[in-house]
Amino acid sequence: VLPLHANLPPEEQQTCFLTQLPAGCTRKIICSTNVAETSVTVPDVTVVIDSCRERRNQVDRYSNTPMLREQWCALDSLKQRRGRAGRVQPGVCFRILPEKYLERLDKISPPEMQRVPLENIYLQVCASGILDRPAFLAKTPDPPEEAAVLFAEVALSDLGALDGQTHDGLTPLGRHLASLPCHPRLGKILVLSCLLGVPGPGLSICAAMSVRNPMLTTQDTNKRAAWQAA
């Protein structure tokens, strides 16, 4: 039984693609997230068992920050998953969902820009030196709603990240937030906690706000050993 997900080290991911089984093994079972949904071909897969579930990046209503949440897949994702079997030889797909419920699912997965807060994207547009940010975002392949862009601008102003008098429209705090790989609300906590000399508690708060379920495990033996030694 082999796991396959984005947090696995590359060398462990590659074991899923080996067609020769270890001695004494007669069957290979891969438990995968939707990392294998597209652009991945495991040549000896002949059966796909689809839970029809996925973790999708959405807004958490309590913290108003992006968070991975489990929900039903859209039909286009189910089609991609079915295609993992039968790529190079005949295969079959079983879905753990009554067929009558399929018509209730969304036909396509909504673009991420239309379902997550735009504060991070807005900061990146500002940092790129683009002056008319709403017009630029409106020209993207899957443009967000005008109300979402306005909300992002107001939220960033409340955080003290925007300054209409500068060349990029950002304050010094805004430039720091644009360089951090997290939501600006969490980024401000990190910046202020460092300025106040308490980076540890600030980091713990941000980590707790970034995950819905703290009961996580890892297959990375190096990380596990580091946690046990801490």
mmCIF file with all atom_site columns, C-alpha atoms in Angstrom:
data_model
loop_
_atom_site.group_PDB
_atom_site.id
_atom_site.type_symbol
_atom_site.label_atom_id
_atom_site.label_alt_id
_atom_site.label_comp_id
_atom_site.label_asym_id
_atom_site.label_entity_id
_atom_site.label_seq_id
_atom_site.pdbx_PDB_ins_code
_atom_site.Cartn_x
_atom_site.Cartn_y
_atom_site.Cartn_z
_atom_site.occupancy
_atom_site.B_iso_or_equiv
_atom_site.pdbx_formal_charge
_atom_site.auth_seq_id
_atom_site.auth_comp_id
_atom_site.auth_asym_id
_atom_site.auth_atom_id
_atom_site.pdbx_PDB_model_num
ATOM 1   C CA . VAL A 1 1   ? 0.000   0.000   0.000   1.00 0.00 ? 1   VAL A CA 1
ATOM 2   C CA . LEU A 1 2   ? 1.581   3.276   -1.157  1.00 0.00 ? 2   LEU A CA 1
ATOM 3   C CA . PRO A 1 3   ? 0.564   6.860   -0.327  1.00 0.00 ? 3   PRO A CA 1
ATOM 4   C CA . LEU A 1 4   ? 0.683   9.604   -2.956  1.00 0.00 ? 4   LEU A CA 1
ATOM 5   C CA . HIS A 1 5   ? 0.261   13.253  -2.034  1.00 0.00 ? 5   HIS A CA 1
ATOM 6   C CA . ALA A 1 6   ? 2.025   16.577  -2.487  1.00 0.00 ? 6   ALA A CA 1
ATOM 7   C CA . ASN A 1 7   ? 3.826   16.477  0.879   1.00 0.00 ? 7   ASN A CA 1
ATOM 8   C CA . LEU A 1 8   ? 5.691   13.262  0.088   1.00 0.00 ? 8   LEU A CA 1
ATOM 9   C CA . PRO A 1 9   ? 9.396   13.579  -0.753  1.00 0.00 ? 9   PRO A CA 1
ATOM 10  C CA . PRO A 1 10  ? 10.027  13.088  -4.509  1.00 0.00 ? 10  PRO A CA 1
ATOM 11  C CA . GLU A 1 11  ? 11.834  9.781   -4.005  1.00 0.00 ? 11  GLU A CA 1
ATOM 12  C CA . GLU A 1 12  ? 8.823   8.336   -2.152  1.00 0.00 ? 12  GLU A CA 1
ATOM 13  C CA . GLN A 1 13  ? 6.442   9.602   -4.835  1.00 0.00 ? 13  GLN A CA 1
ATOM 14  C CA . GLN A 1 14  ? 8.464   7.791   -7.484  1.00 0.00 ? 14  GLN A CA 1
ATOM 15  C CA . THR A 1 15  ? 7.846   4.404   -5.849  1.00 0.00 ? 15  THR A CA 1
ATOM 16  C CA . CYS A 1 16  ? 4.223   4.618   -7.038  1.00 0.00 ? 16  CYS A CA 1
ATOM 17  C CA . PHE A 1 17  ? 5.404   4.526   -10.657 1.00 0.00 ? 17  PHE A CA 1
ATOM 18  C CA . LEU A 1 18  ? 7.515   1.374   -10.327 1.00 0.00 ? 18  LEU A CA 1
ATOM 19  C CA . THR A 1 19  ? 5.867   -1.503  -12.190 1.00 0.00 ? 19  THR A CA 1
ATOM 20  C CA . GLN A 1 20  ? 7.939   -4.272  -10.589 1.00 0.00 ? 20  GLN A CA 1
ATOM 21  C CA . LEU A 1 21  ? 6.469   -5.305  -7.231  1.00 0.00 ? 21  LEU A CA 1
ATOM 22  C CA . PRO A 1 22  ? 8.646   -6.277  -4.259  1.00 0.00 ? 22  PRO A CA 1
ATOM 23  C CA . ALA A 1 23  ? 9.106   -9.972  -3.561  1.00 0.00 ? 23  ALA A CA 1
ATOM 24  C CA . GLY A 1 24  ? 6.032   -11.534 -1.983  1.00 0.00 ? 24  GLY A CA 1
ATOM 25  C CA . CYS A 1 25  ? 3.638   -8.800  -3.206  1.00 0.00 ? 25  CYS A CA 1
ATOM 26  C CA . THR A 1 26  ? 0.955   -9.582  -5.779  1.00 0.00 ? 26  THR A CA 1
ATOM 27  C CA . ARG A 1 27  ? -0.983  -6.305  -5.897  1.00 0.00 ? 27  ARG A CA 1
ATOM 28  C CA . LYS A 1 28  ? -0.188  -2.592  -5.643  1.00 0.00 ? 28  LYS A CA 1
ATOM 29  C CA . ILE A 1 29  ? -2.663  -0.220  -3.966  1.00 0.00 ? 29  ILE A CA 1
ATOM 30  C CA . ILE A 1 30  ? -2.080  3.539   -4.200  1.00 0.00 ? 30  ILE A CA 1
ATOM 31  C CA . CYS A 1 31  ? -3.967  5.809   -1.787  1.00 0.00 ? 31  CYS A CA 1
ATOM 32  C CA . SER A 1 32  ? -3.795  9.199   -3.476  1.00 0.00 ? 32  SER A CA 1
ATOM 33  C CA . THR A 1 33  ? -5.112  12.713  -3.075  1.00 0.00 ? 33  THR A CA 1
ATOM 34  C CA . ASN A 1 34  ? -6.182  14.641  -6.171  1.00 0.00 ? 34  ASN A CA 1
ATOM 35  C CA . VAL A 1 35  ? -2.490  15.249  -6.904  1.00 0.00 ? 35  VAL A CA 1
ATOM 36  C CA . ALA A 1 36  ? -2.875  12.270  -9.270  1.00 0.00 ? 36  ALA A CA 1
ATOM 37  C CA . GLU A 1 37  ? -6.042  13.653  -10.841 1.00 0.00 ? 37  GLU A CA 1
ATOM 38  C CA . THR A 1 38  ? -4.343  15.164  -13.892 1.00 0.00 ? 38  THR A CA 1
ATOM 39  C CA . SER A 1 39  ? -1.046  14.938  -15.767 1.00 0.00 ? 39  SER A CA 1
ATOM 40  C CA . VAL A 1 40  ? -0.028  11.728  -13.980 1.00 0.00 ? 40  VAL A CA 1
ATOM 41  C CA . THR A 1 41  ? 0.117   8.288   -15.582 1.00 0.00 ? 41  THR A CA 1
ATOM 42  C CA . VAL A 1 42  ? 0.731   5.239   -13.410 1.00 0.00 ? 42  VAL A CA 1
ATOM 43  C CA . PRO A 1 43  ? 1.102   2.587   -16.124 1.00 0.00 ? 43  PRO A CA 1
ATOM 44  C CA . ASP A 1 44  ? -0.061  -0.467  -14.165 1.00 0.00 ? 44  ASP A CA 1
ATOM 45  C CA . VAL A 1 45  ? -3.257  1.047   -12.703 1.00 0.00 ? 45  VAL A CA 1
ATOM 46  C CA . THR A 1 46  ? -6.303  -0.871  -13.936 1.00 0.00 ? 46  THR A CA 1
ATOM 47  C CA . VAL A 1 47  ? -8.851  0.019   -11.228 1.00 0.00 ? 47  VAL A CA 1
ATOM 48  C CA . VAL A 1 48  ? -9.769  3.437   -9.794  1.00 0.00 ? 48  VAL A CA 1
ATOM 49  C CA . ILE A 1 49  ? -11.917 3.641   -6.660  1.00 0.00 ? 49  ILE A CA 1
ATOM 50  C CA . ASP A 1 50  ? -13.098 7.237   -6.397  1.00 0.00 ? 50  ASP A CA 1
ATOM 51  C CA . SER A 1 51  ? -14.415 8.689   -3.129  1.00 0.00 ? 51  SER A CA 1
ATOM 52  C CA . CYS A 1 52  ? -15.775 11.666  -5.129  1.00 0.00 ? 52  CYS A CA 1
ATOM 53  C CA . ARG A 1 53  ? -14.396 13.953  -2.420  1.00 0.00 ? 53  ARG A CA 1
ATOM 54  C CA . GLU A 1 54  ? -11.650 16.561  -2.471  1.00 0.00 ? 54  GLU A CA 1
ATOM 55  C CA . ARG A 1 55  ? -10.087 19.266  -0.343  1.00 0.00 ? 55  ARG A CA 1
ATOM 56  C CA . ARG A 1 56  ? -10.667 22.603  -2.061  1.00 0.00 ? 56  ARG A CA 1
ATOM 57  C CA . ASN A 1 57  ? -9.198  25.984  -1.211  1.00 0.00 ? 57  ASN A CA 1
ATOM 58  C CA . GLN A 1 58  ? -12.060 28.177  0.025   1.00 0.00 ? 58  GLN A CA 1
ATOM 59  C CA . VAL A 1 59  ? -12.749 31.057  2.394   1.00 0.00 ? 59  VAL A CA 1
ATOM 60  C CA . ASP A 1 60  ? -13.111 30.133  6.045   1.00 0.00 ? 60  ASP A CA 1
ATOM 61  C CA . ARG A 1 61  ? -16.058 32.135  7.357   1.00 0.00 ? 61  ARG A CA 1
ATOM 62  C CA . TYR A 1 62  ? -14.575 32.440  10.847  1.00 0.00 ? 62  TYR A CA 1
ATOM 63  C CA . SER A 1 63  ? -11.153 33.845  9.951   1.00 0.00 ? 63  SER A CA 1
ATOM 64  C CA . ASN A 1 64  ? -11.894 35.085  6.384   1.00 0.00 ? 64  ASN A CA 1
ATOM 65  C CA . THR A 1 65  ? -8.702  33.393  5.206   1.00 0.00 ? 65  THR A CA 1
ATOM 66  C CA . PRO A 1 66  ? -8.136  30.688  2.561   1.00 0.00 ? 66  PRO A CA 1
ATOM 67  C CA . MET A 1 67  ? -8.357  27.165  3.927   1.00 0.00 ? 67  MET A CA 1
ATOM 68  C CA . LEU A 1 68  ? -8.527  23.670  2.456   1.00 0.00 ? 68  LEU A CA 1
ATOM 69  C CA . ARG A 1 69  ? -11.985 22.221  3.110   1.00 0.00 ? 69  ARG A CA 1
ATOM 70  C CA . GLU A 1 70  ? -13.324 18.793  2.220   1.00 0.00 ? 70  GLU A CA 1
ATOM 71  C CA . GLN A 1 71  ? -16.327 18.647  -0.122  1.00 0.00 ? 71  GLN A CA 1
ATOM 72  C CA . TRP A 1 72  ? -17.815 16.849  -3.119  1.00 0.00 ? 72  TRP A CA 1
ATOM 73  C CA . CYS A 1 73  ? -15.942 17.040  -6.406  1.00 0.00 ? 73  CYS A CA 1
ATOM 74  C CA . ALA A 1 74  ? -17.269 18.578  -9.593  1.00 0.00 ? 74  ALA A CA 1
ATOM 75  C CA . LEU A 1 75  ? -18.061 16.366  -12.574 1.00 0.00 ? 75  LEU A CA 1
ATOM 76  C CA . ASP A 1 76  ? -14.991 17.482  -14.516 1.00 0.00 ? 76  ASP A CA 1
ATOM 77  C CA . SER A 1 77  ? -12.773 16.233  -11.668 1.00 0.00 ? 77  SER A CA 1
ATOM 78  C CA . LEU A 1 78  ? -14.565 12.878  -11.633 1.00 0.00 ? 78  LEU A CA 1
ATOM 79  C CA . LYS A 1 79  ? -13.915 12.529  -15.357 1.00 0.00 ? 79  LYS A CA 1
ATOM 80  C CA . GLN A 1 80  ? -10.214 13.215  -14.856 1.00 0.00 ? 80  GLN A CA 1
ATOM 81  C CA . ARG A 1 81  ? -9.989  10.674  -12.039 1.00 0.00 ? 81  ARG A CA 1
ATOM 82  C CA . ARG A 1 82  ? -11.705 8.025   -14.132 1.00 0.00 ? 82  ARG A CA 1
ATOM 83  C CA . GLY A 1 83  ? -9.026  8.562   -16.763 1.00 0.00 ? 83  GLY A CA 1
ATOM 84  C CA . ARG A 1 84  ? -6.271  7.372   -14.404 1.00 0.00 ? 84  ARG A CA 1
ATOM 85  C CA . ALA A 1 85  ? -7.337  3.794   -15.242 1.00 0.00 ? 85  ALA A CA 1
ATOM 86  C CA . GLY A 1 86  ? -7.118  2.520   -18.777 1.00 0.00 ? 86  GLY A CA 1
ATOM 87  C CA . ARG A 1 87  ? -4.379  4.909   -19.830 1.00 0.00 ? 87  ARG A CA 1
ATOM 88  C CA . VAL A 1 88  ? -2.138  2.218   -21.306 1.00 0.00 ? 88  VAL A CA 1
ATOM 89  C CA . GLN A 1 89  ? -4.318  -0.870  -20.775 1.00 0.00 ? 89  GLN A CA 1
ATOM 90  C CA . PRO A 1 90  ? -8.011  -1.654  -20.134 1.00 0.00 ? 90  PRO A CA 1
ATOM 91  C CA . GLY A 1 91  ? -9.331  -0.386  -16.803 1.00 0.00 ? 91  GLY A CA 1
ATOM 92  C CA . VAL A 1 92  ? -12.445 0.312   -14.757 1.00 0.00 ? 92  VAL A CA 1
ATOM 93  C CA . CYS A 1 93  ? -13.583 3.041   -12.331 1.00 0.00 ? 93  CYS A CA 1
ATOM 94  C CA . PHE A 1 94  ? -15.841 2.608   -9.289  1.00 0.00 ? 94  PHE A CA 1
ATOM 95  C CA . ARG A 1 95  ? -17.362 5.680   -7.629  1.00 0.00 ? 95  ARG A CA 1
ATOM 96  C CA . ILE A 1 96  ? -18.425 5.532   -3.982  1.00 0.00 ? 96  ILE A CA 1
ATOM 97  C CA . LEU A 1 97  ? -21.497 7.632   -4.676  1.00 0.00 ? 97  LEU A CA 1
ATOM 98  C CA . PRO A 1 98  ? -24.978 6.613   -5.902  1.00 0.00 ? 98  PRO A CA 1
ATOM 99  C CA . GLU A 1 99  ? -25.395 7.505   -9.559  1.00 0.00 ? 99  GLU A CA 1
ATOM 100 C CA . LYS A 1 100 ? -28.563 9.495   -8.845  1.00 0.00 ? 100 LYS A CA 1
ATOM 101 C CA . TYR A 1 101 ? -26.496 12.011  -6.855  1.00 0.00 ? 101 TYR A CA 1
ATOM 102 C CA . LEU A 1 102 ? -24.122 12.770  -9.734  1.00 0.00 ? 102 LEU A CA 1
ATOM 103 C CA . GLU A 1 103 ? -26.585 15.190  -11.318 1.00 0.00 ? 103 GLU A CA 1
ATOM 104 C CA . ARG A 1 104 ? -26.479 17.293  -8.142  1.00 0.00 ? 104 ARG A CA 1
ATOM 105 C CA . LEU A 1 105 ? -22.743 17.928  -8.450  1.00 0.00 ? 105 LEU A CA 1
ATOM 106 C CA . ASP A 1 106 ? -21.286 21.021  -10.096 1.00 0.00 ? 106 ASP A CA 1
ATOM 107 C CA . LYS A 1 107 ? -20.351 20.485  -13.725 1.00 0.00 ? 107 LYS A CA 1
ATOM 108 C CA . ILE A 1 108 ? -16.991 22.229  -13.416 1.00 0.00 ? 108 ILE A CA 1
ATOM 109 C CA . SER A 1 109 ? -14.796 23.253  -10.503 1.00 0.00 ? 109 SER A CA 1
ATOM 110 C CA . PRO A 1 110 ? -15.016 27.025  -9.953  1.00 0.00 ? 110 PRO A CA 1
ATOM 111 C CA . PRO A 1 111 ? -11.750 28.886  -10.656 1.00 0.00 ? 111 PRO A CA 1
ATOM 112 C CA . GLU A 1 112 ? -9.751  29.617  -7.526  1.00 0.00 ? 112 GLU A CA 1
ATOM 113 C CA . MET A 1 113 ? -9.791  33.368  -8.171  1.00 0.00 ? 113 MET A CA 1
ATOM 114 C CA . GLN A 1 114 ? -13.586 33.303  -7.870  1.00 0.00 ? 114 GLN A CA 1
ATOM 115 C CA . ARG A 1 115 ? -13.730 31.452  -4.546  1.00 0.00 ? 115 ARG A CA 1
ATOM 116 C CA . VAL A 1 116 ? -10.858 32.726  -2.383  1.00 0.00 ? 116 VAL A CA 1
ATOM 117 C CA . PRO A 1 117 ? -10.076 36.155  -0.878  1.00 0.00 ? 117 PRO A CA 1
ATOM 118 C CA . LEU A 1 118 ? -8.241  38.430  -3.297  1.00 0.00 ? 118 LEU A CA 1
ATOM 119 C CA . GLU A 1 119 ? -6.060  40.250  -0.781  1.00 0.00 ? 119 GLU A CA 1
ATOM 120 C CA . ASN A 1 120 ? -2.924  38.277  -1.692  1.00 0.00 ? 120 ASN A CA 1
ATOM 121 C CA . ILE A 1 121 ? -3.498  38.673  -5.418  1.00 0.00 ? 121 ILE A CA 1
ATOM 122 C CA . TYR A 1 122 ? -4.214  42.385  -5.023  1.00 0.00 ? 122 TYR A CA 1
ATOM 123 C CA . LEU A 1 123 ? -0.946  42.840  -3.123  1.00 0.00 ? 123 LEU A CA 1
ATOM 124 C CA . GLN A 1 124 ? 1.000   41.043  -5.857  1.00 0.00 ? 124 GLN A CA 1
ATOM 125 C CA . VAL A 1 125 ? -0.593  43.233  -8.533  1.00 0.00 ? 125 VAL A CA 1
ATOM 126 C CA . CYS A 1 126 ? 0.394   46.336  -6.567  1.00 0.00 ? 126 CYS A CA 1
ATOM 127 C CA . ALA A 1 127 ? 3.941   45.072  -6.054  1.00 0.00 ? 127 ALA A CA 1
ATOM 128 C CA . SER A 1 128 ? 4.212   44.532  -9.828  1.00 0.00 ? 128 SER A CA 1
ATOM 129 C CA . GLY A 1 129 ? 3.714   48.258  -10.379 1.00 0.00 ? 129 GLY A CA 1
ATOM 130 C CA . ILE A 1 130 ? 0.342   47.984  -12.130 1.00 0.00 ? 130 ILE A CA 1
ATOM 131 C CA . LEU A 1 131 ? -1.607  51.191  -11.552 1.00 0.00 ? 131 LEU A CA 1
ATOM 132 C CA . ASP A 1 132 ? -5.167  50.220  -12.527 1.00 0.00 ? 132 ASP A CA 1
ATOM 133 C CA . ARG A 1 133 ? -5.537  47.038  -10.476 1.00 0.00 ? 133 ARG A CA 1
ATOM 134 C CA . PRO A 1 134 ? -9.308  46.469  -10.930 1.00 0.00 ? 134 PRO A CA 1
ATOM 135 C CA . ALA A 1 135 ? -8.962  46.787  -14.719 1.00 0.00 ? 135 ALA A CA 1
ATOM 136 C CA . PHE A 1 136 ? -6.036  44.357  -14.733 1.00 0.00 ? 136 PHE A CA 1
ATOM 137 C CA . LEU A 1 137 ? -7.937  41.756  -12.684 1.00 0.00 ? 137 LEU A CA 1
ATOM 138 C CA . ALA A 1 138 ? -10.981 42.176  -14.939 1.00 0.00 ? 138 ALA A CA 1
ATOM 139 C CA . LYS A 1 139 ? -8.859  41.064  -17.920 1.00 0.00 ? 139 LYS A CA 1
ATOM 140 C CA . THR A 1 140 ? -7.798  37.751  -16.360 1.00 0.00 ? 140 THR A CA 1
ATOM 141 C CA . PRO A 1 141 ? -9.161  34.521  -17.933 1.00 0.00 ? 141 PRO A CA 1
ATOM 142 C CA . ASP A 1 142 ? -11.533 33.962  -14.987 1.00 0.00 ? 142 ASP A CA 1
ATOM 143 C CA . PRO A 1 143 ? -12.082 37.474  -13.613 1.00 0.00 ? 143 PRO A CA 1
ATOM 144 C CA . PRO A 1 144 ? -13.365 37.903  -10.055 1.00 0.00 ? 144 PRO A CA 1
ATOM 145 C CA . GLU A 1 145 ? -16.476 39.898  -9.236  1.00 0.00 ? 145 GLU A CA 1
ATOM 146 C CA . GLU A 1 146 ? -16.052 43.646  -8.845  1.00 0.00 ? 146 GLU A CA 1
ATOM 147 C CA . ALA A 1 147 ? -17.402 43.408  -5.294  1.00 0.00 ? 147 ALA A CA 1
ATOM 148 C CA . ALA A 1 148 ? -14.657 40.914  -4.377  1.00 0.00 ? 148 ALA A CA 1
ATOM 149 C CA . VAL A 1 149 ? -11.964 43.266  -5.713  1.00 0.00 ? 149 VAL A CA 1
ATOM 150 C CA . LEU A 1 150 ? -13.448 46.192  -3.786  1.00 0.00 ? 150 LEU A CA 1
ATOM 151 C CA . PHE A 1 151 ? -13.636 44.093  -0.612  1.00 0.00 ? 151 PHE A CA 1
ATOM 152 C CA . ALA A 1 152 ? -9.962  43.158  -0.982  1.00 0.00 ? 152 ALA A CA 1
ATOM 153 C CA . GLU A 1 153 ? -8.994  46.815  -1.391  1.00 0.00 ? 153 GLU A CA 1
ATOM 154 C CA . VAL A 1 154 ? -10.981 47.847  1.691   1.00 0.00 ? 154 VAL A CA 1
ATOM 155 C CA . ALA A 1 155 ? -9.582  44.961  3.751   1.00 0.00 ? 155 ALA A CA 1
ATOM 156 C CA . LEU A 1 156 ? -5.990  45.840  2.818   1.00 0.00 ? 156 LEU A CA 1
ATOM 157 C CA . SER A 1 157 ? -6.612  49.499  3.619   1.00 0.00 ? 157 SER A CA 1
ATOM 158 C CA . ASP A 1 158 ? -7.908  48.495  7.053   1.00 0.00 ? 158 ASP A CA 1
ATOM 159 C CA . LEU A 1 159 ? -4.722  46.472  7.588   1.00 0.00 ? 159 LEU A CA 1
ATOM 160 C CA . GLY A 1 160 ? -2.620  49.529  6.766   1.00 0.00 ? 160 GLY A CA 1
ATOM 161 C CA . ALA A 1 161 ? -1.128  47.944  3.654   1.00 0.00 ? 161 ALA A CA 1
ATOM 162 C CA . LEU A 1 162 ? -2.217  50.496  1.020   1.00 0.00 ? 162 LEU A CA 1
ATOM 163 C CA . ASP A 1 163 ? -1.028  54.041  0.397   1.00 0.00 ? 163 ASP A CA 1
ATOM 164 C CA . GLY A 1 164 ? -2.306  55.885  -2.655  1.00 0.00 ? 164 GLY A CA 1
ATOM 165 C CA . GLN A 1 165 ? 0.607   58.340  -2.537  1.00 0.00 ? 165 GLN A CA 1
ATOM 166 C CA . THR A 1 166 ? 3.383   55.806  -3.262  1.00 0.00 ? 166 THR A CA 1
ATOM 167 C CA . HIS A 1 167 ? 4.499   54.543  -6.678  1.00 0.00 ? 167 HIS A CA 1
ATOM 168 C CA . ASP A 1 168 ? 3.192   51.017  -6.051  1.00 0.00 ? 168 ASP A CA 1
ATOM 169 C CA . GLY A 1 169 ? 0.270   51.935  -3.814  1.00 0.00 ? 169 GLY A CA 1
ATOM 170 C CA . LEU A 1 170 ? 1.774   50.057  -0.851  1.00 0.00 ? 170 LEU A CA 1
ATOM 171 C CA . THR A 1 171 ? 2.936   51.098  2.589   1.00 0.00 ? 171 THR A CA 1
ATOM 172 C CA . PRO A 1 172 ? 6.158   49.620  4.045   1.00 0.00 ? 172 PRO A CA 1
ATOM 173 C CA . LEU A 1 173 ? 3.948   47.115  5.858   1.00 0.00 ? 173 LEU A CA 1
ATOM 174 C CA . GLY A 1 174 ? 2.202   46.286  2.586   1.00 0.00 ? 174 GLY A CA 1
ATOM 175 C CA . ARG A 1 175 ? 5.526   45.518  0.898   1.00 0.00 ? 175 ARG A CA 1
ATOM 176 C CA . HIS A 1 176 ? 6.419   43.137  3.709   1.00 0.00 ? 176 HIS A CA 1
ATOM 177 C CA . LEU A 1 177 ? 3.017   41.452  3.441   1.00 0.00 ? 177 LEU A CA 1
ATOM 178 C CA . ALA A 1 178 ? 3.416   41.072  -0.327  1.00 0.00 ? 178 ALA A CA 1
ATOM 179 C CA . SER A 1 179 ? 6.618   39.088  0.241   1.00 0.00 ? 179 SER A CA 1
ATOM 180 C CA . LEU A 1 180 ? 5.086   36.640  2.738   1.00 0.00 ? 180 LEU A CA 1
ATOM 181 C CA . PRO A 1 181 ? 3.498   33.371  1.498   1.00 0.00 ? 181 PRO A CA 1
ATOM 182 C CA . CYS A 1 182 ? 0.394   33.690  3.673   1.00 0.00 ? 182 CYS A CA 1
ATOM 183 C CA . HIS A 1 183 ? -2.794  35.711  3.953   1.00 0.00 ? 183 HIS A CA 1
ATOM 184 C CA . PRO A 1 184 ? -2.118  39.399  4.785   1.00 0.00 ? 184 PRO A CA 1
ATOM 185 C CA . ARG A 1 185 ? -4.036  39.110  8.070   1.00 0.00 ? 185 ARG A CA 1
ATOM 186 C CA . LEU A 1 186 ? -1.671  36.376  9.186   1.00 0.00 ? 186 LEU A CA 1
ATOM 187 C CA . GLY A 1 187 ? 1.287   38.217  7.709   1.00 0.00 ? 187 GLY A CA 1
ATOM 188 C CA . LYS A 1 188 ? 0.556   41.277  9.835   1.00 0.00 ? 188 LYS A CA 1
ATOM 189 C CA . ILE A 1 189 ? 0.478   39.089  12.949  1.00 0.00 ? 189 ILE A CA 1
ATOM 190 C CA . LEU A 1 190 ? 3.904   37.711  12.002  1.00 0.00 ? 190 LEU A CA 1
ATOM 191 C CA . VAL A 1 191 ? 5.372   41.159  11.321  1.00 0.00 ? 191 VAL A CA 1
ATOM 192 C CA . LEU A 1 192 ? 4.028   42.692  14.531  1.00 0.00 ? 192 LEU A CA 1
ATOM 193 C CA . SER A 1 193 ? 5.038   39.705  16.658  1.00 0.00 ? 193 SER A CA 1
ATOM 194 C CA . CYS A 1 194 ? 8.614   40.043  15.359  1.00 0.00 ? 194 CYS A CA 1
ATOM 195 C CA . LEU A 1 195 ? 8.636   43.785  16.060  1.00 0.00 ? 195 LEU A CA 1
ATOM 196 C CA . LEU A 1 196 ? 7.368   43.146  19.590  1.00 0.00 ? 196 LEU A CA 1
ATOM 197 C CA . GLY A 1 197 ? 9.964   40.442  20.200  1.00 0.00 ? 197 GLY A CA 1
ATOM 198 C CA . VAL A 1 198 ? 7.514   37.526  20.456  1.00 0.00 ? 198 VAL A CA 1
ATOM 199 C CA . PRO A 1 199 ? 7.856   35.708  17.103  1.00 0.00 ? 199 PRO A CA 1
ATOM 200 C CA . GLY A 1 200 ? 7.188   32.266  18.617  1.00 0.00 ? 200 GLY A CA 1
ATOM 201 C CA . PRO A 1 201 ? 3.645   32.924  19.897  1.00 0.00 ? 201 PRO A CA 1
ATOM 202 C CA . GLY A 1 202 ? 2.812   34.855  16.723  1.00 0.00 ? 202 GLY A CA 1
ATOM 203 C CA . LEU A 1 203 ? 3.957   31.954  14.575  1.00 0.00 ? 203 LEU A CA 1
ATOM 204 C CA . SER A 1 204 ? 1.911   29.495  16.652  1.00 0.00 ? 204 SER A CA 1
ATOM 205 C CA . ILE A 1 205 ? -1.221  31.632  16.312  1.00 0.00 ? 205 ILE A CA 1
ATOM 206 C CA . CYS A 1 206 ? -0.810  31.894  12.534  1.00 0.00 ? 206 CYS A CA 1
ATOM 207 C CA . ALA A 1 207 ? -0.182  28.162  12.213  1.00 0.00 ? 207 ALA A CA 1
ATOM 208 C CA . ALA A 1 208 ? -3.332  27.381  14.218  1.00 0.00 ? 208 ALA A CA 1
ATOM 209 C CA . MET A 1 209 ? -5.393  29.759  12.060  1.00 0.00 ? 209 MET A CA 1
ATOM 210 C CA . SER A 1 210 ? -4.059  28.239  8.826   1.00 0.00 ? 210 SER A CA 1
ATOM 211 C CA . VAL A 1 211 ? -5.425  24.713  9.303   1.00 0.00 ? 211 VAL A CA 1
ATOM 212 C CA . ARG A 1 212 ? -8.893  23.429  10.032  1.00 0.00 ? 212 ARG A CA 1
ATOM 213 C CA . ASN A 1 213 ? -7.765  20.130  11.530  1.00 0.00 ? 213 ASN A CA 1
ATOM 214 C CA . PRO A 1 214 ? -4.624  20.191  13.722  1.00 0.00 ? 214 PRO A CA 1
ATOM 215 C CA . MET A 1 215 ? -4.499  16.370  13.883  1.00 0.00 ? 215 MET A CA 1
ATOM 216 C CA . LEU A 1 216 ? -2.117  15.945  10.958  1.00 0.00 ? 216 LEU A CA 1
ATOM 217 C CA . THR A 1 217 ? 0.518   13.300  10.339  1.00 0.00 ? 217 THR A CA 1
ATOM 218 C CA . THR A 1 218 ? 3.427   13.139  7.939   1.00 0.00 ? 218 THR A CA 1
ATOM 219 C CA . GLN A 1 219 ? 5.045   10.356  5.955   1.00 0.00 ? 219 GLN A CA 1
ATOM 220 C CA . ASP A 1 220 ? 8.329   12.266  5.870   1.00 0.00 ? 220 ASP A CA 1
ATOM 221 C CA . THR A 1 221 ? 10.582  10.353  8.270   1.00 0.00 ? 221 THR A CA 1
ATOM 222 C CA . ASN A 1 222 ? 12.956  13.317  8.626   1.00 0.00 ? 222 ASN A CA 1
ATOM 223 C CA . LYS A 1 223 ? 10.142  15.638  9.739   1.00 0.00 ? 223 LYS A CA 1
ATOM 224 C CA . ARG A 1 224 ? 8.757   12.994  12.082  1.00 0.00 ? 224 ARG A CA 1
ATOM 225 C CA . ALA A 1 225 ? 12.170  12.512  13.712  1.00 0.00 ? 225 ALA A CA 1
ATOM 226 C CA . ALA A 1 226 ? 12.571  16.282  14.101  1.00 0.00 ? 226 ALA A CA 1
ATOM 227 C CA . TRP A 1 227 ? 9.161   16.559  15.781  1.00 0.00 ? 227 TRP A CA 1
ATOM 228 C CA . GLN A 1 228 ? 9.969   13.723  18.174  1.00 0.00 ? 228 GLN A CA 1
ATOM 229 C CA . ALA A 1 229 ? 13.303  15.308  19.071  1.00 0.00 ? 229 ALA A CA 1
ATOM 230 C CA . ALA A 1 230 ? 11.764  18.748  19.696  1.00 0.00 ? 230 ALA A CA 1
#
